[in-house]
Amino acid sequence: MKRKSKKRKVNSNITNKKDSDENKNTAKIVLFIFGIGPIIGIIIFLASKGFFNSPQI
């Protein structure tokens, strides 16, 4: 019987760190866009309809 030699994977650990860092950054960007984006959109909509203008007597 031949024994299979185990080869260490050194490069995969380095690429996994880069991928996890990129995933964290993209997750932050997506959360920012979908979290802050609608709020900004609502503010722009309300401002265009005159919601923030003081009422005239």
PDB file of C-alpha atoms in Angstrom:
ATOM      1  CA  MET A   1       0.000   0.000   0.000  1.00  0.00           C
ATOM      2  CA  LYS A   2       1.228   3.446  -0.849  1.00  0.00           C
ATOM      3  CA  ARG A   3       0.773   6.226   1.628  1.00  0.00           C
ATOM      4  CA  LYS A   4      -0.498   9.504   0.364  1.00  0.00           C
ATOM      5  CA  SER A   5       1.730  12.358   1.374  1.00  0.00           C
ATOM      6  CA  LYS A   6       0.035  15.330   2.901  1.00  0.00           C
ATOM      7  CA  LYS A   7       0.983  18.626   1.346  1.00  0.00           C
ATOM      8  CA  ARG A   8       0.580  21.779   3.312  1.00  0.00           C
ATOM      9  CA  LYS A   9      -1.417  24.540   1.754  1.00  0.00           C
ATOM     10  CA  VAL A  10       0.316  27.780   2.543  1.00  0.00           C
ATOM     11  CA  ASN A  11      -1.102  29.959  -0.219  1.00  0.00           C
ATOM     12  CA  SER A  12      -4.733  29.145   0.526  1.00  0.00           C
ATOM     13  CA  ASN A  13      -4.528  30.712   3.988  1.00  0.00           C
ATOM     14  CA  ILE A  14      -3.235  33.973   2.546  1.00  0.00           C
ATOM     15  CA  THR A  15      -5.956  34.139  -0.111  1.00  0.00           C
ATOM     16  CA  ASN A  16      -8.648  33.298   2.454  1.00  0.00           C
ATOM     17  CA  LYS A  17      -7.590  36.288   4.562  1.00  0.00           C
ATOM     18  CA  LYS A  18      -7.795  38.597   1.558  1.00  0.00           C
ATOM     19  CA  ASP A  19     -11.204  37.218   0.606  1.00  0.00           C
ATOM     20  CA  SER A  20     -12.550  37.649   4.122  1.00  0.00           C
ATOM     21  CA  ASP A  21     -11.281  41.239   4.252  1.00  0.00           C
ATOM     22  CA  GLU A  22     -12.876  41.995   0.889  1.00  0.00           C
ATOM     23  CA  ASN A  23     -16.138  40.386   2.013  1.00  0.00           C
ATOM     24  CA  LYS A  24     -16.171  42.532   5.145  1.00  0.00           C
ATOM     25  CA  ASN A  25     -15.592  45.693   3.116  1.00  0.00           C
ATOM     26  CA  THR A  26     -18.271  44.855   0.567  1.00  0.00           C
ATOM     27  CA  ALA A  27     -20.681  43.968   3.352  1.00  0.00           C
ATOM     28  CA  LYS A  28     -20.090  47.358   4.943  1.00  0.00           C
ATOM     29  CA  ILE A  29     -20.671  49.122   1.627  1.00  0.00           C
ATOM     30  CA  VAL A  30     -23.893  47.188   0.947  1.00  0.00           C
ATOM     31  CA  LEU A  31     -25.225  47.862   4.440  1.00  0.00           C
ATOM     32  CA  PHE A  32     -24.395  51.547   4.087  1.00  0.00           C
ATOM     33  CA  ILE A  33     -26.157  51.843   0.725  1.00  0.00           C
ATOM     34  CA  PHE A  34     -29.284  49.942   1.771  1.00  0.00           C
ATOM     35  CA  GLY A  35     -29.353  51.463   5.263  1.00  0.00           C
ATOM     36  CA  ILE A  36     -28.615  55.120   4.580  1.00  0.00           C
ATOM     37  CA  GLY A  37     -29.853  55.255   0.972  1.00  0.00           C
ATOM     38  CA  PRO A  38     -33.578  54.981   1.710  1.00  0.00           C
ATOM     39  CA  ILE A  39     -33.323  57.565   4.487  1.00  0.00           C
ATOM     40  CA  ILE A  40     -31.644  60.032   2.136  1.00  0.00           C
ATOM     41  CA  GLY A  41     -34.244  59.222  -0.529  1.00  0.00           C
ATOM     42  CA  ILE A  42     -37.117  59.919   1.861  1.00  0.00           C
ATOM     43  CA  ILE A  43     -35.543  63.219   2.950  1.00  0.00           C
ATOM     44  CA  ILE A  44     -35.103  64.314  -0.671  1.00  0.00           C
ATOM     45  CA  PHE A  45     -38.699  63.314  -1.480  1.00  0.00           C
ATOM     46  CA  LEU A  46     -40.126  65.187   1.494  1.00  0.00           C
ATOM     47  CA  ALA A  47     -38.015  68.249   0.747  1.00  0.00           C
ATOM     48  CA  SER A  48     -39.241  68.302  -2.852  1.00  0.00           C
ATOM     49  CA  LYS A  49     -42.852  68.206  -1.619  1.00  0.00           C
ATOM     50  CA  GLY A  50     -42.246  71.122   0.754  1.00  0.00           C
ATOM     51  CA  PHE A  51     -42.462  69.156   3.983  1.00  0.00           C
ATOM     52  CA  PHE A  52     -39.645  71.091   5.650  1.00  0.00           C
ATOM     53  CA  ASN A  53     -40.923  74.528   4.667  1.00  0.00           C
ATOM     54  CA  SER A  54     -42.544  76.583   7.415  1.00  0.00           C
ATOM     55  CA  PRO A  55     -46.301  77.053   6.958  1.00  0.00           C
ATOM     56  CA  GLN A  56     -47.507  80.437   5.776  1.00  0.00           C
ATOM     57  CA  ILE A  57     -50.270  82.095   7.746  1.00  0.00           C
TER      58      ILE A  57
END
